[in-house]
mmCIF file of C-alpha atoms in Angstrom:
data_model
loop_
_atom_site.group_PDB
_atom_site.id
_atom_site.type_symbol
_atom_site.label_atom_id
_atom_site.label_comp_id
_atom_site.label_asym_id
_atom_site.label_seq_id
_atom_site.Cartn_x
_atom_site.Cartn_y
_atom_site.Cartn_z
ATOM 1 C CA GLY X 1 72.720 16.605 109.536
ATOM 2 C CA GLU X 2 69.777 15.381 107.653
ATOM 3 C CA ASP X 3 70.719 11.895 106.419
ATOM 4 C CA VAL X 4 68.972 8.858 105.710
ATOM 5 C CA GLU X 5 69.983 5.325 104.720
ATOM 6 C CA GLN X 6 68.273 2.217 103.185
ATOM 7 C CA SER X 7 70.139 -0.919 101.656
ATOM 8 C CA LEU X 8 69.936 -0.620 97.872
ATOM 9 C CA PHE X 9 69.067 -4.041 97.034
ATOM 10 C CA LEU X 10 65.950 -6.881 97.851
ATOM 11 C CA SER X 11 65.320 -9.824 95.852
ATOM 12 C CA VAL X 12 62.462 -11.892 97.245
ATOM 13 C CA ARG X 13 60.342 -14.817 95.695
ATOM 14 C CA GLU X 14 56.524 -14.385 94.444
ATOM 15 C CA GLY X 15 54.595 -14.909 97.747
ATOM 16 C CA ASP X 16 57.289 -13.585 100.412
ATOM 17 C CA SER X 17 57.011 -10.441 102.316
ATOM 18 C CA SER X 18 59.351 -8.053 101.817
ATOM 19 C CA VAL X 19 61.283 -5.894 104.540
ATOM 20 C CA ILE X 20 62.472 -2.982 103.419
ATOM 21 C CA ASN X 21 64.603 -1.181 105.772
ATOM 22 C CA CYS X 22 65.754 2.568 106.558
ATOM 23 C CA THR X 23 67.371 4.735 109.227
ATOM 24 C CA TYR X 24 66.994 8.511 109.595
ATOM 25 C CA THR X 25 69.009 10.776 111.664
ATOM 26 C CA ASP X 26 66.057 13.814 112.343
ATOM 27 C CA SER X 27 64.494 13.094 115.596
ATOM 28 C CA SER X 28 62.399 15.802 115.053
ATOM 29 C CA SER X 29 60.677 14.316 112.089
ATOM 30 C CA THR X 30 56.649 14.925 112.076
ATOM 31 C CA TYR X 31 55.703 12.050 109.384
ATOM 32 C CA LEU X 32 58.166 9.850 107.837
ATOM 33 C CA TYR X 33 57.041 8.476 104.468
ATOM 34 C CA TRP X 34 57.478 5.315 101.894
ATOM 35 C CA TYR X 35 57.075 6.393 98.392
ATOM 36 C CA LYS X 36 57.447 4.035 94.943
ATOM 37 C CA GLN X 37 58.635 3.915 91.820
ATOM 38 C CA GLU X 38 58.004 2.340 89.155
ATOM 39 C CA PRO X 39 60.313 1.966 86.164
ATOM 40 C CA GLY X 40 60.132 5.118 83.876
ATOM 41 C CA ALA X 41 57.319 6.821 86.641
ATOM 42 C CA GLY X 42 56.828 9.376 88.560
ATOM 43 C CA LEU X 43 56.716 8.584 92.591
ATOM 44 C CA GLN X 44 53.249 6.975 94.288
ATOM 45 C CA LEU X 45 52.546 8.082 97.986
ATOM 46 C CA LEU X 46 52.375 4.439 99.659
ATOM 47 C CA THR X 47 52.099 5.224 103.324
ATOM 48 C CA TYR X 48 53.316 7.403 106.235
ATOM 49 C CA ILE X 49 53.241 7.568 109.889
ATOM 50 C CA PHE X 50 53.429 10.063 112.378
ATOM 51 C CA SER X 51 56.056 10.360 114.638
ATOM 52 C CA ASN X 52 54.135 9.591 117.637
ATOM 53 C CA MET X 53 53.054 6.309 116.376
ATOM 54 C CA ASP X 54 54.857 2.937 116.380
ATOM 55 C CA MET X 55 53.127 1.020 113.808
ATOM 56 C CA LYS X 56 50.523 0.941 110.723
ATOM 57 C CA GLN X 57 49.123 -1.504 109.153
ATOM 58 C CA ASP X 58 47.556 -0.681 105.497
ATOM 59 C CA GLN X 59 45.920 -3.545 103.530
ATOM 60 C CA ARG X 60 49.321 -5.740 102.505
ATOM 61 C CA LEU X 61 51.494 -3.002 104.038
ATOM 62 C CA THR X 62 52.534 -2.577 107.594
ATOM 63 C CA VAL X 63 54.906 0.355 108.740
ATOM 64 C CA LEU X 64 57.096 -0.094 111.784
ATOM 65 C CA LEU X 65 58.868 2.755 113.658
ATOM 66 C CA ASN X 66 61.448 2.435 116.503
ATOM 67 C CA LYS X 67 62.161 5.667 117.266
ATOM 68 C CA LYS X 68 64.632 5.797 119.653
ATOM 69 C CA ASP X 69 66.509 4.435 117.173
ATOM 70 C CA LYS X 70 65.017 5.964 114.661
ATOM 71 C CA HIS X 71 64.724 2.807 112.559
ATOM 72 C CA LEU X 72 61.620 2.504 110.206
ATOM 73 C CA SER X 73 60.969 -0.535 107.584
ATOM 74 C CA LEU X 74 58.351 -0.922 105.153
ATOM 75 C CA ARG X 75 56.557 -4.847 105.120
ATOM 76 C CA ILE X 76 54.823 -5.983 101.658
ATOM 77 C CA ALA X 77 53.141 -9.017 102.613
ATOM 78 C CA ASP X 78 52.333 -11.360 99.756
ATOM 79 C CA THR X 79 54.847 -10.109 97.527
ATOM 80 C CA GLN X 80 54.240 -10.008 94.239
ATOM 81 C CA THR X 81 55.339 -9.442 90.786
ATOM 82 C CA GLY X 82 53.754 -5.878 90.622
ATOM 83 C CA ASP X 83 55.162 -4.784 93.954
ATOM 84 C CA SER X 84 58.887 -4.915 91.889
ATOM 85 C CA ALA X 85 60.155 -1.016 92.418
ATOM 86 C CA ILE X 86 62.714 1.312 93.629
ATOM 87 C CA TYR X 87 60.818 1.655 97.034
ATOM 88 C CA PHE X 88 62.262 5.107 98.630
ATOM 89 C CA CYS X 89 62.076 6.351 102.394
ATOM 90 C CA ALA X 90 61.661 9.890 102.937
ATOM 91 C CA GLU X 91 61.972 12.021 106.482
ATOM 92 C CA THR X 92 60.685 15.626 107.351
ATOM 93 C CA ALA X 93 63.528 18.145 107.732
ATOM 94 C CA GLY X 94 62.857 21.902 108.442
ATOM 95 C CA GLY X 95 60.156 24.583 108.881
ATOM 96 C CA TYR X 96 58.038 23.708 105.483
ATOM 97 C CA ASN X 97 59.083 20.123 105.825
ATOM 98 C CA LYS X 98 61.252 18.944 103.093
ATOM 99 C CA LEU X 99 61.662 15.671 101.942
ATOM 100 C CA ILE X 100 64.927 13.901 102.681
ATOM 101 C CA PHE X 101 65.131 10.804 100.617
ATOM 102 C CA GLY X 102 66.960 7.735 101.435
ATOM 103 C CA ALA X 103 68.679 6.403 98.287
ATOM 104 C CA GLY X 104 66.065 3.755 97.280
ATOM 105 C CA THR X 105 65.509 0.345 97.796
ATOM 106 C CA ARG X 106 65.265 -1.541 94.710
ATOM 107 C CA LEU X 107 62.779 -4.375 95.346
ATOM 108 C CA ALA X 108 62.672 -7.276 92.430
ATOM 109 C CA VAL X 109 60.503 -10.274 93.140
ATOM 110 C CA HIS X 110 61.082 -12.871 91.142
ATOM 111 C CA PRO X 111 58.773 -16.450 90.584
ATOM 112 C CA ASP N 1 41.871 15.028 86.924
ATOM 113 C CA THR N 2 45.515 15.047 87.627
ATOM 114 C CA ALA N 3 46.284 15.812 90.607
ATOM 115 C CA VAL N 4 49.740 17.552 89.887
ATOM 116 C CA SER N 5 50.610 17.446 85.839
ATOM 117 C CA GLN N 6 53.899 18.795 84.760
ATOM 118 C CA THR N 7 54.721 19.556 81.100
ATOM 119 C CA PRO N 8 57.039 18.684 79.212
ATOM 120 C CA LYS N 9 57.426 15.333 79.891
ATOM 121 C CA TYR N 10 60.244 14.689 77.570
ATOM 122 C CA LEU N 11 62.849 17.377 77.142
ATOM 123 C CA VAL N 12 66.266 17.135 74.794
ATOM 124 C CA THR N 13 68.239 20.495 74.293
ATOM 125 C CA GLN N 14 71.339 21.723 73.368
ATOM 126 C CA MET N 15 73.730 22.723 76.144
ATOM 127 C CA GLY N 16 74.073 26.583 76.229
ATOM 128 C CA ASN N 17 69.724 26.473 75.837
ATOM 129 C CA ASP N 18 67.362 28.421 78.529
ATOM 130 C CA LYS N 19 64.408 25.922 79.150
ATOM 131 C CA SER N 20 61.393 26.374 81.193
ATOM 132 C CA ILE N 21 59.339 23.569 82.928
ATOM 133 C CA LYS N 22 55.630 24.160 84.165
ATOM 134 C CA CYS N 23 53.905 22.421 87.020
ATOM 135 C CA GLU N 24 50.351 22.870 88.043
ATOM 136 C CA GLN N 25 48.228 21.048 91.163
ATOM 137 C CA ASN N 26 44.697 20.656 91.127
ATOM 138 C CA LEU N 27 44.363 19.696 94.953
ATOM 139 C CA GLY N 28 44.092 23.086 96.608
ATOM 140 C CA HIS N 29 47.615 22.974 97.776
ATOM 141 C CA ASP N 30 48.980 26.141 99.539
ATOM 142 C CA THR N 31 53.181 24.705 98.956
ATOM 143 C CA MET N 32 54.679 23.405 95.970
ATOM 144 C CA TYR N 33 58.603 22.063 95.501
ATOM 145 C CA TRP N 34 60.705 21.289 93.006
ATOM 146 C CA TYR N 35 63.234 18.339 93.488
ATOM 147 C CA LYS N 36 66.007 16.866 91.135
ATOM 148 C CA GLN N 37 66.397 12.995 90.875
ATOM 149 C CA ASP N 38 69.588 12.096 89.458
ATOM 150 C CA SER N 39 70.935 9.232 87.378
ATOM 151 C CA LYS N 40 71.659 6.956 90.552
ATOM 152 C CA LYS N 41 68.274 7.684 91.545
ATOM 153 C CA PHE N 42 68.917 10.072 94.477
ATOM 154 C CA LEU N 43 66.467 13.229 95.087
ATOM 155 C CA LYS N 44 67.352 16.172 96.667
ATOM 156 C CA ILE N 45 65.196 19.216 97.035
ATOM 157 C CA MET N 46 65.765 21.962 95.261
ATOM 158 C CA PHE N 47 62.698 25.037 95.862
ATOM 159 C CA SER N 48 59.556 25.760 97.685
ATOM 160 C CA TYR N 49 57.164 28.181 97.147
ATOM 161 C CA ASN N 50 53.776 28.496 99.820
ATOM 162 C CA ASN N 51 51.066 31.191 99.334
ATOM 163 C CA LYS N 52 53.598 32.145 96.116
ATOM 164 C CA GLU N 53 56.771 33.149 98.468
ATOM 165 C CA LEU N 54 59.949 31.483 98.452
ATOM 166 C CA ILE N 55 60.480 29.386 101.688
ATOM 167 C CA ILE N 56 63.151 26.876 100.849
ATOM 168 C CA ASN N 57 66.327 27.295 97.949
ATOM 169 C CA GLU N 58 68.960 24.557 98.454
ATOM 170 C CA THR N 59 71.924 25.084 97.119
ATOM 171 C CA VAL N 60 71.269 25.461 93.325
ATOM 172 C CA PRO N 61 72.943 26.963 90.965
ATOM 173 C CA ASN N 62 71.623 30.605 90.416
ATOM 174 C CA ARG N 63 70.931 28.890 86.658
ATOM 175 C CA PHE N 64 67.832 28.005 87.920
ATOM 176 C CA SER N 65 65.241 30.309 88.478
ATOM 177 C CA PRO N 66 61.290 28.985 90.428
ATOM 178 C CA LYS N 67 58.611 31.268 89.171
ATOM 179 C CA SER N 68 55.405 31.094 91.109
ATOM 180 C CA PRO N 69 52.839 33.036 89.339
ATOM 181 C CA ASP N 70 49.837 31.710 91.823
ATOM 182 C CA LYS N 71 49.644 29.134 94.102
ATOM 183 C CA ALA N 72 48.237 26.244 91.712
ATOM 184 C CA HIS N 73 51.637 26.916 89.557
ATOM 185 C CA LEU N 74 55.046 26.756 90.074
ATOM 186 C CA ASN N 75 57.477 26.731 87.197
ATOM 187 C CA LEU N 76 61.092 25.876 86.853
ATOM 188 C CA HIS N 77 63.382 28.091 84.525
ATOM 189 C CA ILE N 78 67.348 26.865 83.631
ATOM 190 C CA ASN N 79 69.580 29.176 81.723
ATOM 191 C CA SER N 80 72.518 28.267 80.123
ATOM 192 C CA LEU N 81 72.240 24.260 80.285
ATOM 193 C CA GLU N 82 74.995 22.147 81.448
ATOM 194 C CA LEU N 83 75.201 18.554 81.307
ATOM 195 C CA GLY N 84 74.762 17.963 84.556
ATOM 196 C CA ASP N 85 71.825 19.174 84.771
ATOM 197 C CA SER N 86 70.430 16.195 82.642
ATOM 198 C CA ALA N 87 68.030 14.601 85.233
ATOM 199 C CA VAL N 88 63.713 13.651 86.259
ATOM 200 C CA TYR N 89 62.648 17.136 88.202
ATOM 201 C CA PHE N 90 59.932 16.181 89.601
ATOM 202 C CA CYS N 91 56.978 19.086 91.056
ATOM 203 C CA ALA N 92 55.104 18.074 94.285
ATOM 204 C CA SER N 93 52.522 19.711 96.582
ATOM 205 C CA SER N 94 51.501 19.668 99.602
ATOM 206 C CA TRP N 95 48.903 21.667 102.458
ATOM 207 C CA LYS N 96 50.734 23.566 104.646
ATOM 208 C CA GLY N 97 53.436 21.352 104.781
ATOM 209 C CA GLU N 98 52.354 17.947 105.319
ATOM 210 C CA THR N 99 52.450 15.095 102.355
ATOM 211 C CA GLN N 100 53.684 16.050 99.889
ATOM 212 C CA TYR N 101 52.435 14.510 96.008
ATOM 213 C CA PHE N 102 54.127 14.467 92.962
ATOM 214 C CA GLY N 103 53.904 14.809 89.640
ATOM 215 C CA PRO N 104 54.850 12.124 86.739
ATOM 216 C CA GLY N 105 58.433 14.149 86.686
ATOM 217 C CA THR N 106 60.346 15.641 83.809
ATOM 218 C CA ARG N 107 62.901 13.729 81.813
ATOM 219 C CA LEU N 108 65.683 16.268 81.048
ATOM 220 C CA LEU N 109 68.395 15.478 78.829
ATOM 221 C CA VAL N 110 71.514 17.817 77.643
ATOM 222 C CA LEU N 111 73.091 16.991 74.409
#
């Protein structure tokens, strides 16, 4: 079936790197996504990776995809207090690519 | 020049009432979605329309009825509201099922 799992909490010190991990089940997913949700706000698309890639870098963000293990990670370099939010991993499923979301990882950045 | 907009942002109503939430996108996309986010932040797809045609209809009570008057609009009507309908409802849009862009959400509270 379709399922996405993420660890629920991550706490890091400002300036350190954060790594958020995700596992998914649908091997036919074309794209895998990371969305960010700040308190009381909507979902902001952070980045995505096409299933035939194994890495994508976008400024402070690095996405790694291990298709064999169905494992996706998001690394945030030089984490700032403004990065505190919930980060959702999502896989696409079905012909019209409905998004299946993980439960979200709550990232807390402390001084 | 908001890409995906929703109205209202907040909705507080009594059990048993009927209410509607509206969504509009100005991205020229052909596919629109409704997602529900519960109190634990879990996100689940409800419906999707492609060119005004219903293409995804998840297991949702038939008190929920989506309507798409044109490609740029997708509304959600809810009859006989129940306490369990309290949630944040997100609209999203995409081009041909590719990357989805989300609206700011409508926070519904049923008393």
